[in-house]
PDB file of C-alpha atoms in Angstrom:
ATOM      1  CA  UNK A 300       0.000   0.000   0.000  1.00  0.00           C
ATOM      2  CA  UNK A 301       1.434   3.442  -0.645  1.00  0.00           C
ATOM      3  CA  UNK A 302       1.045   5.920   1.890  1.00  0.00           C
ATOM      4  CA  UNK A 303       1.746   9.697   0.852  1.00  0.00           C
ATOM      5  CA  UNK A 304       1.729  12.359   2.775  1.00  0.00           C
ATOM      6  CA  UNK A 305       1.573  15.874   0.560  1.00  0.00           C
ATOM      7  CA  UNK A 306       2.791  18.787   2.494  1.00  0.00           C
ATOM      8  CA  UNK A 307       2.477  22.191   1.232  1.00  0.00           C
ATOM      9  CA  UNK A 308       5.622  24.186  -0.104  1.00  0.00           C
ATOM     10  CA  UNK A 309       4.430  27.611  -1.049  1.00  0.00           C
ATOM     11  CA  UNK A 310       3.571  27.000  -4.321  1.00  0.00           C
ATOM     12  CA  UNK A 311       4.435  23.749  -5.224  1.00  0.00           C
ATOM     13  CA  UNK A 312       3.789  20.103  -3.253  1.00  0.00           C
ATOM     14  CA  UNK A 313       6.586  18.318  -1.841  1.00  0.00           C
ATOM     15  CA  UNK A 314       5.058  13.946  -1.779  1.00  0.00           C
ATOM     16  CA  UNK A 315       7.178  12.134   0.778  1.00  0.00           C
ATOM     17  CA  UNK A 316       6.521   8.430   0.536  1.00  0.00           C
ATOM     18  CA  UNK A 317       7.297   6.149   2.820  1.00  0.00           C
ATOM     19  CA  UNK A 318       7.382   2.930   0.819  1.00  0.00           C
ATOM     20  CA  UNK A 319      10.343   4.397  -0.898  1.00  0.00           C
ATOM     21  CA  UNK A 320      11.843   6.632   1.647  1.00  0.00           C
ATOM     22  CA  UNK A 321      12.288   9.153  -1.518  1.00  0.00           C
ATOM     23  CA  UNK A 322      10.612  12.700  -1.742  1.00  0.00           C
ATOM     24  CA  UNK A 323       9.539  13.848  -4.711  1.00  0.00           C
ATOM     25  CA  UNK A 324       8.883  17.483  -5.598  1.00  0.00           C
ATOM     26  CA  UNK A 325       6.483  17.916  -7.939  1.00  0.00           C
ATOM     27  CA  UNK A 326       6.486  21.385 -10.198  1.00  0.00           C
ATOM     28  CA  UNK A 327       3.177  21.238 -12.600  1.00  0.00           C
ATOM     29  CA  UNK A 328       1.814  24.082 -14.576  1.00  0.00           C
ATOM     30  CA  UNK A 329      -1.650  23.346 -13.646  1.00  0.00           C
ATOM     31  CA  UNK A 330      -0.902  24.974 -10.434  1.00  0.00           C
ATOM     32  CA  UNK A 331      -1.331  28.636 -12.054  1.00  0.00           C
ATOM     33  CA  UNK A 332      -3.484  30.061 -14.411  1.00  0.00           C
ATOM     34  CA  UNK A 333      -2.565  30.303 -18.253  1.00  0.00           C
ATOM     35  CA  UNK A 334       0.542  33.206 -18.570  1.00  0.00           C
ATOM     36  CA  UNK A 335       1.472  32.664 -15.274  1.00  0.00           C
ATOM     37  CA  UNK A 336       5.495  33.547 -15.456  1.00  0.00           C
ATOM     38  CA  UNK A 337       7.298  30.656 -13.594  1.00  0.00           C
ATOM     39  CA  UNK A 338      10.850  30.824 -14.017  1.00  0.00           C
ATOM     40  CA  UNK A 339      11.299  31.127 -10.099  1.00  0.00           C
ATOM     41  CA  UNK A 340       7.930  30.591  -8.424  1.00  0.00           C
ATOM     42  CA  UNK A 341       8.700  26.941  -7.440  1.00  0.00           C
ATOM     43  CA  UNK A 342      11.029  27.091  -3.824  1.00  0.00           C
ATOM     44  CA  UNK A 343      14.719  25.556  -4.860  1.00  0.00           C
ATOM     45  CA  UNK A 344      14.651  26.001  -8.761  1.00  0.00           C
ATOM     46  CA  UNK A 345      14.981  28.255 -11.609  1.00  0.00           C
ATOM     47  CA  UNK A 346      13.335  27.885 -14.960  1.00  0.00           C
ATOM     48  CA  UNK A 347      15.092  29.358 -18.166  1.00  0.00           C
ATOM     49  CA  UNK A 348      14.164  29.041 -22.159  1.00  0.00           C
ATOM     50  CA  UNK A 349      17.649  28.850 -23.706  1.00  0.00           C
ATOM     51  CA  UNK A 350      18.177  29.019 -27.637  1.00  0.00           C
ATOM     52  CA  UNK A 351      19.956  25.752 -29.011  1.00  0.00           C
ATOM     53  CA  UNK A 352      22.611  25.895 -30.062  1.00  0.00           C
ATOM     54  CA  UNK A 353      24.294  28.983 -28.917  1.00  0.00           C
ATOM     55  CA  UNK A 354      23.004  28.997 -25.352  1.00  0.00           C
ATOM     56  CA  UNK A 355      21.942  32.196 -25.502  1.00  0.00           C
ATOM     57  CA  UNK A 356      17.994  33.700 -23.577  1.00  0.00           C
ATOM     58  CA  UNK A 357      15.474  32.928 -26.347  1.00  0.00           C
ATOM     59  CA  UNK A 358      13.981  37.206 -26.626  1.00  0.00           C
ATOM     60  CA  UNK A 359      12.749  36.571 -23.028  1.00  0.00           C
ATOM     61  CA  UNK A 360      13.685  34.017 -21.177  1.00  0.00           C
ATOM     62  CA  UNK A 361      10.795  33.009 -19.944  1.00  0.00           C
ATOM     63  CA  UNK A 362       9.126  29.840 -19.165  1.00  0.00           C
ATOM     64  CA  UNK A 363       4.952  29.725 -18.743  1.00  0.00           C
ATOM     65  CA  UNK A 364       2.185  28.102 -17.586  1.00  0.00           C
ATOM     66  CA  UNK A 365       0.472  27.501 -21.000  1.00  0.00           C
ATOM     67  CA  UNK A 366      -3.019  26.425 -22.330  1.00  0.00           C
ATOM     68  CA  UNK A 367      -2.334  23.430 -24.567  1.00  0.00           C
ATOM     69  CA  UNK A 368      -4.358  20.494 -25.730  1.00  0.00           C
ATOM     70  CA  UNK A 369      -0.538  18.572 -25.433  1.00  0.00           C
ATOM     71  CA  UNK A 370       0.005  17.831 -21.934  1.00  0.00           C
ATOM     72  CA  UNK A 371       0.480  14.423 -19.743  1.00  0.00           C
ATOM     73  CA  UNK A 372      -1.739  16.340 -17.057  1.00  0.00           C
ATOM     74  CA  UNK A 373      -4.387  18.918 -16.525  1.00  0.00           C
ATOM     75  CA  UNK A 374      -4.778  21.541 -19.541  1.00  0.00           C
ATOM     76  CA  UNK A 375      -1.662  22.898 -19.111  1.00  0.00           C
ATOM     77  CA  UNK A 376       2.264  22.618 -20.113  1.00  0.00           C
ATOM     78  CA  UNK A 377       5.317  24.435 -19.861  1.00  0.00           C
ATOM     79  CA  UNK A 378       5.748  27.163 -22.609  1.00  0.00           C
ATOM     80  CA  UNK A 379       7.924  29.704 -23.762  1.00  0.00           C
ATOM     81  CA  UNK A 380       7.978  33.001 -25.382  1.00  0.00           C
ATOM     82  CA  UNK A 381       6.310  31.215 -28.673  1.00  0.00           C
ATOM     83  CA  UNK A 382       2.635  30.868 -29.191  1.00  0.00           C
ATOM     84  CA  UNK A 383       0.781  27.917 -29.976  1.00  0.00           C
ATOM     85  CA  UNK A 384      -2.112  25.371 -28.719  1.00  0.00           C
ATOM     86  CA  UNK A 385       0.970  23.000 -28.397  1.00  0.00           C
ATOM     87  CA  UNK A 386       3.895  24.556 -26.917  1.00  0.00           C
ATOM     88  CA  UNK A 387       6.983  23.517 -28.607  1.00  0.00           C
ATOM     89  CA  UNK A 388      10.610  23.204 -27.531  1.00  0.00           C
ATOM     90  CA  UNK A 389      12.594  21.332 -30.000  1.00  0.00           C
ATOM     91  CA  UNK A 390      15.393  21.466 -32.291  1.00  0.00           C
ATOM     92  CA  UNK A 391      13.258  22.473 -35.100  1.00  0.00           C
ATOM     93  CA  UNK A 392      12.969  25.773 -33.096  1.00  0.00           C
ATOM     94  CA  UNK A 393      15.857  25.880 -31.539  1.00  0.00           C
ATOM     95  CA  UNK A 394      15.385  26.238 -28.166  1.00  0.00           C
ATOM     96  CA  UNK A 395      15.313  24.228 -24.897  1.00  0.00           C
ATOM     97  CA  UNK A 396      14.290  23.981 -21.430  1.00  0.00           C
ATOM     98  CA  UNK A 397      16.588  24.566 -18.221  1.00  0.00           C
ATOM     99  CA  UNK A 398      16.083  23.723 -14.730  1.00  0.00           C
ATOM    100  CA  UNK A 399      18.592  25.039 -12.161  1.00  0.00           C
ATOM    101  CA  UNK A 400      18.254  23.125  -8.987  1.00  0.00           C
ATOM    102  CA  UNK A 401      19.756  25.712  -6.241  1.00  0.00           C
ATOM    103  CA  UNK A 402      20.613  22.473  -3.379  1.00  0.00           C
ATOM    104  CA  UNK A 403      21.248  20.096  -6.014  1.00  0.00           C
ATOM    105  CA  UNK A 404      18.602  17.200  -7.046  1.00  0.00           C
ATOM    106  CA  UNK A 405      19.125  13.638  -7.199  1.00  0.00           C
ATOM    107  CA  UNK A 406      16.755  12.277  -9.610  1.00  0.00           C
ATOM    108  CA  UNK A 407      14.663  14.286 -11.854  1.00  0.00           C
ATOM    109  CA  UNK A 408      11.627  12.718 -14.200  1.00  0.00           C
ATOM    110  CA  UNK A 409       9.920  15.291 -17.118  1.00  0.00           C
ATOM    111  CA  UNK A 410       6.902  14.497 -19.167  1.00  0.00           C
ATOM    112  CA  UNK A 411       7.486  14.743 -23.512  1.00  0.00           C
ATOM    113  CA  UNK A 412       4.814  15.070 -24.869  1.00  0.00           C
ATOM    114  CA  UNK A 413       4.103  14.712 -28.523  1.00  0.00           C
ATOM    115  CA  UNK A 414       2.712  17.788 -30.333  1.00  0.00           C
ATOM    116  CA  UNK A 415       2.376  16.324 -34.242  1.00  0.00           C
ATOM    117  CA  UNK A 416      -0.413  14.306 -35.923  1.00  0.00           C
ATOM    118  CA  UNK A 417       2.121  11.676 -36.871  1.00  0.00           C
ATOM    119  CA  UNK A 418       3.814  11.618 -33.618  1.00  0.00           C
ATOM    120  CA  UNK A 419       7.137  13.243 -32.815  1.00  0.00           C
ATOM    121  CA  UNK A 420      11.417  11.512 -32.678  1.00  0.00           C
ATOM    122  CA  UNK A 421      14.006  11.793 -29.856  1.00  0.00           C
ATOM    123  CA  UNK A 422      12.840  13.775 -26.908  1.00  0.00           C
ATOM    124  CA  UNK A 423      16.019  13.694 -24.401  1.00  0.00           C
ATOM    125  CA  UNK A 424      17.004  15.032 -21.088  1.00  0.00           C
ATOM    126  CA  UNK A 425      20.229  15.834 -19.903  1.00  0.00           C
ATOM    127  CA  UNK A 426      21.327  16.148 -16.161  1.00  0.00           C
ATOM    128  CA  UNK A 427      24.801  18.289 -15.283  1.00  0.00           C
ATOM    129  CA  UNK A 428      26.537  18.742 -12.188  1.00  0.00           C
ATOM    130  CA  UNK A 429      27.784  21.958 -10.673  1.00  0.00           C
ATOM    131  CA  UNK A 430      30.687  21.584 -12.976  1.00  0.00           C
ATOM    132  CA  UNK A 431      29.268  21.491 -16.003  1.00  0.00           C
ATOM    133  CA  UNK A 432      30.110  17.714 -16.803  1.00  0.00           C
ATOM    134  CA  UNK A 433      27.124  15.493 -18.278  1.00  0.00           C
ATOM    135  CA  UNK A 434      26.669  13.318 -15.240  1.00  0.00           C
ATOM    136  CA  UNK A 435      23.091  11.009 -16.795  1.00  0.00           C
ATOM    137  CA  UNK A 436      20.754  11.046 -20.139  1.00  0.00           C
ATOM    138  CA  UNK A 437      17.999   9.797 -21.282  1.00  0.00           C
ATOM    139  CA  UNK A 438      16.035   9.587 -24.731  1.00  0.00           C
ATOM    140  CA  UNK A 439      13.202   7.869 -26.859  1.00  0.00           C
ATOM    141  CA  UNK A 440      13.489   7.292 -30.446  1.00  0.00           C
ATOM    142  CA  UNK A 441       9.701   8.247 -30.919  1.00  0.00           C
ATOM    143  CA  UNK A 442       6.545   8.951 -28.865  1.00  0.00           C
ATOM    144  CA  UNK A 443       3.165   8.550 -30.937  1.00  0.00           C
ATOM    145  CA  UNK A 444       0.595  11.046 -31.462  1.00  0.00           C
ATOM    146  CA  UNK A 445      -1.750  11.550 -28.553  1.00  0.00           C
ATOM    147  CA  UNK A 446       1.114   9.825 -26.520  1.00  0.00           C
ATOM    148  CA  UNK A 447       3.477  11.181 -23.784  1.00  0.00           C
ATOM    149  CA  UNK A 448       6.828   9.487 -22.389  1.00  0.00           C
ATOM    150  CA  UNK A 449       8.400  10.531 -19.036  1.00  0.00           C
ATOM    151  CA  UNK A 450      12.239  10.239 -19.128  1.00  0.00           C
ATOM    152  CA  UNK A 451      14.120  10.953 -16.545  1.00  0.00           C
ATOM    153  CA  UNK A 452      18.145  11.155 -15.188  1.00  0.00           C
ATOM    154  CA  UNK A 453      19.421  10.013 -11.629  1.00  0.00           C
ATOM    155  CA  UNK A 454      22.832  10.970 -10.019  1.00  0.00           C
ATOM    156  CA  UNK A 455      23.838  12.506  -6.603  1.00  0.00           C
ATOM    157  CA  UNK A 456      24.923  15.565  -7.378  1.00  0.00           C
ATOM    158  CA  UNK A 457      22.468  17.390 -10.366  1.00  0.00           C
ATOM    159  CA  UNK A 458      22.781  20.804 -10.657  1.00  0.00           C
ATOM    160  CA  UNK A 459      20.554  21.226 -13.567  1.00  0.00           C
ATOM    161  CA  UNK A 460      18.899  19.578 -16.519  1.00  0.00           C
ATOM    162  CA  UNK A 461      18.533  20.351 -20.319  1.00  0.00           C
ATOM    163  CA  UNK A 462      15.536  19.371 -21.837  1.00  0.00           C
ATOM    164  CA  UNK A 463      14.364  19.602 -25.629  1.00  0.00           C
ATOM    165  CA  UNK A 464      13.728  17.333 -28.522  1.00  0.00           C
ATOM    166  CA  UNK A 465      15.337  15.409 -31.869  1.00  0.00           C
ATOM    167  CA  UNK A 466      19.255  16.651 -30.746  1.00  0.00           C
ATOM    168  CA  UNK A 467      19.724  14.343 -33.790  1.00  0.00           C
ATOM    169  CA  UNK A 468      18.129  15.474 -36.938  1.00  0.00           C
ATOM    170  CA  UNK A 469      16.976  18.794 -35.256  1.00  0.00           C
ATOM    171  CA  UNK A 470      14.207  18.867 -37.045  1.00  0.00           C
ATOM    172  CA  UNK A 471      11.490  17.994 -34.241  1.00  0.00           C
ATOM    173  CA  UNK A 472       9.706  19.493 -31.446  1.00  0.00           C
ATOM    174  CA  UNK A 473       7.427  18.554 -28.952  1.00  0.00           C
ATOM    175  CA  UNK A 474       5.663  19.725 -25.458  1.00  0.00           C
ATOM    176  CA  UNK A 475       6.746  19.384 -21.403  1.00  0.00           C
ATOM    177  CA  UNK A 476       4.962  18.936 -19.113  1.00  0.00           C
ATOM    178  CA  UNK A 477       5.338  17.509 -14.821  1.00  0.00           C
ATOM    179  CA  UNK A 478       8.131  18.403 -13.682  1.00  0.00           C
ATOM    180  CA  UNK A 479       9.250  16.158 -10.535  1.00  0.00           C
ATOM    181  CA  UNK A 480      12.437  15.689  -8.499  1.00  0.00           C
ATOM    182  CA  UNK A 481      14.031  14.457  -5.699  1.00  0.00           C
ATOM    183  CA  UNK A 482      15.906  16.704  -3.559  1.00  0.00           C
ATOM    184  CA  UNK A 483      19.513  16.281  -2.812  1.00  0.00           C
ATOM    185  CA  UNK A 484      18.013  17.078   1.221  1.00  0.00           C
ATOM    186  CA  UNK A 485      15.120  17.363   1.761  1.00  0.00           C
ATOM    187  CA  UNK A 486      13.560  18.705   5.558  1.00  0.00           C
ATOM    188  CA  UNK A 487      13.140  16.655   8.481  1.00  0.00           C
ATOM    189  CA  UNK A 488       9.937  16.001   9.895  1.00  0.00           C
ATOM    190  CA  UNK A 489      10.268  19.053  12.283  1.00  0.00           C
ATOM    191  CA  UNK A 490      11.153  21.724   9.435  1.00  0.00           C
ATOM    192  CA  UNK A 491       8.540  19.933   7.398  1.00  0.00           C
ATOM    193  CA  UNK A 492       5.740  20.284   9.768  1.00  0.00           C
ATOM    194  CA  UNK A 493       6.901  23.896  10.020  1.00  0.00           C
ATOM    195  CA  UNK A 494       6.613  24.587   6.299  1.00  0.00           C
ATOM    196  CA  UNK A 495       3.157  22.928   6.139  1.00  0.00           C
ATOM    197  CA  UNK A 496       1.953  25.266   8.863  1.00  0.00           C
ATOM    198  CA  UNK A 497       3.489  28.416   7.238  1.00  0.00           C
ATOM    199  CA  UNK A 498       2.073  27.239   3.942  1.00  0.00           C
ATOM    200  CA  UNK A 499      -1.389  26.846   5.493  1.00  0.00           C
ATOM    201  CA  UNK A 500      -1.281  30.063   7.252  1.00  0.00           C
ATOM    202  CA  UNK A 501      -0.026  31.626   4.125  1.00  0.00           C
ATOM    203  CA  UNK A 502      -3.405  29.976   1.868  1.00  0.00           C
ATOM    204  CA  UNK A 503      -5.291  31.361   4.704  1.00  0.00           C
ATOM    205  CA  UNK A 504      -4.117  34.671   4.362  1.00  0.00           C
ATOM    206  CA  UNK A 505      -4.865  34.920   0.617  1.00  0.00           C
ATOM    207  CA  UNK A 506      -8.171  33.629   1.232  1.00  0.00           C
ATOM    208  CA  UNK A 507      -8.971  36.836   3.334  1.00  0.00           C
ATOM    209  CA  UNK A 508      -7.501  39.362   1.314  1.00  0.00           C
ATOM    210  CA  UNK A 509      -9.963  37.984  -1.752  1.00  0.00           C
ATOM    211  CA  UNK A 510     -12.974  38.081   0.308  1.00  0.00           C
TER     212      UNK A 510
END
């Protein structure tokens, strides 16, 4: 039987389970409304849209909560500063997704999610550590239309990730969506109990200033 227990991290949810002893952070887009800028609003990590393949800030840098009929959950994905029903990172656009993890992270998993009619080639993920060194990878040759695959890297010491599609024949692009990752630490039960109660007092507080 798996036993969860969600605890409230401003705005994201850190799931502890105790059947695996892991604790998973997970960092969805159908948290926040459609436009909702989240390069920093998840505790611990830093979203960036990077152009491929000169690493340079795509005209904003910006990474969204986006409406999109291509997503693994909810109705919406992570997008950047291009429009579309079906947010696309890819090699056919050039660009990619980065995730800075500020205490490290020691497994991370990302949703690919295919945005073409006929399906969509070689979605990968890169992890790095603080070095800059490739450290894990992980790819699919193909994920069908309608379809998503979740990749994901492991390692103790992940600094960040690199996320896009078809490095290969850079000529395909596809969606992301579901974020998750383990921490490198993650609180004890004390601190977490703590951040559950300032999370809840927090919610509460909104809740008054709408009314």
């Amino acid at each position: 039987m798996r036993t969860l227990v969600a605890i409230a991290l401003s705005a994201g949810i850190l799931v502890c389970s105790s059947w695996t002893g892991k604790a998973i952070v997970i960092c969805d887009p159908d948290e926040f409304a459609d436009g909702t800028l989240l390069n920093t609003i998840w505790p611990g990590i830093t979203l960036t849209a990077l152009d491929d393949p000169a690493g340079t800030v795509l005209p904003d840098g910006n990474v969204y909560a986006v409406n999109s009929t291509c997503v693994s959950t909810g109705m919406r994905g992570f997008g950047n500063s291009e429009p579309g029903l079906c947010p696309a990172w890819g090699n056919g656009n050039f660009d990619y997704l980065r995730v800075d993890f500020s205490m490290g992270a020691t497994e991370v998993y990302l949703d690919f999610v295919a945005n073409d009619a006929g399906g969509d080639a070689n979605p990968y993920i890169n992890a790095y550590d603080a070095g800059g060194n490739l450290v894990d990878s992980d790819t699919v040759s193909y994920v069908a239309a309608q379809a998503f695959a979740t990749l994901s890297v492991s390692h103790p010491d992940i600094a960040y990730i690199e996320a896009s599609w078809d490095m290969l024949a850079r000529s395909q692009n596809g969606s992301l969506d579901n974020l998750r990752y383990e921490p490198a630490s993650v609180p004890d039960a004390s601190s977490a109990l703590m951040l559950l109660t300032v999370a809840l007092l927090g919610l509460g507080a909104l809740s008054r200033s709408k009314n």
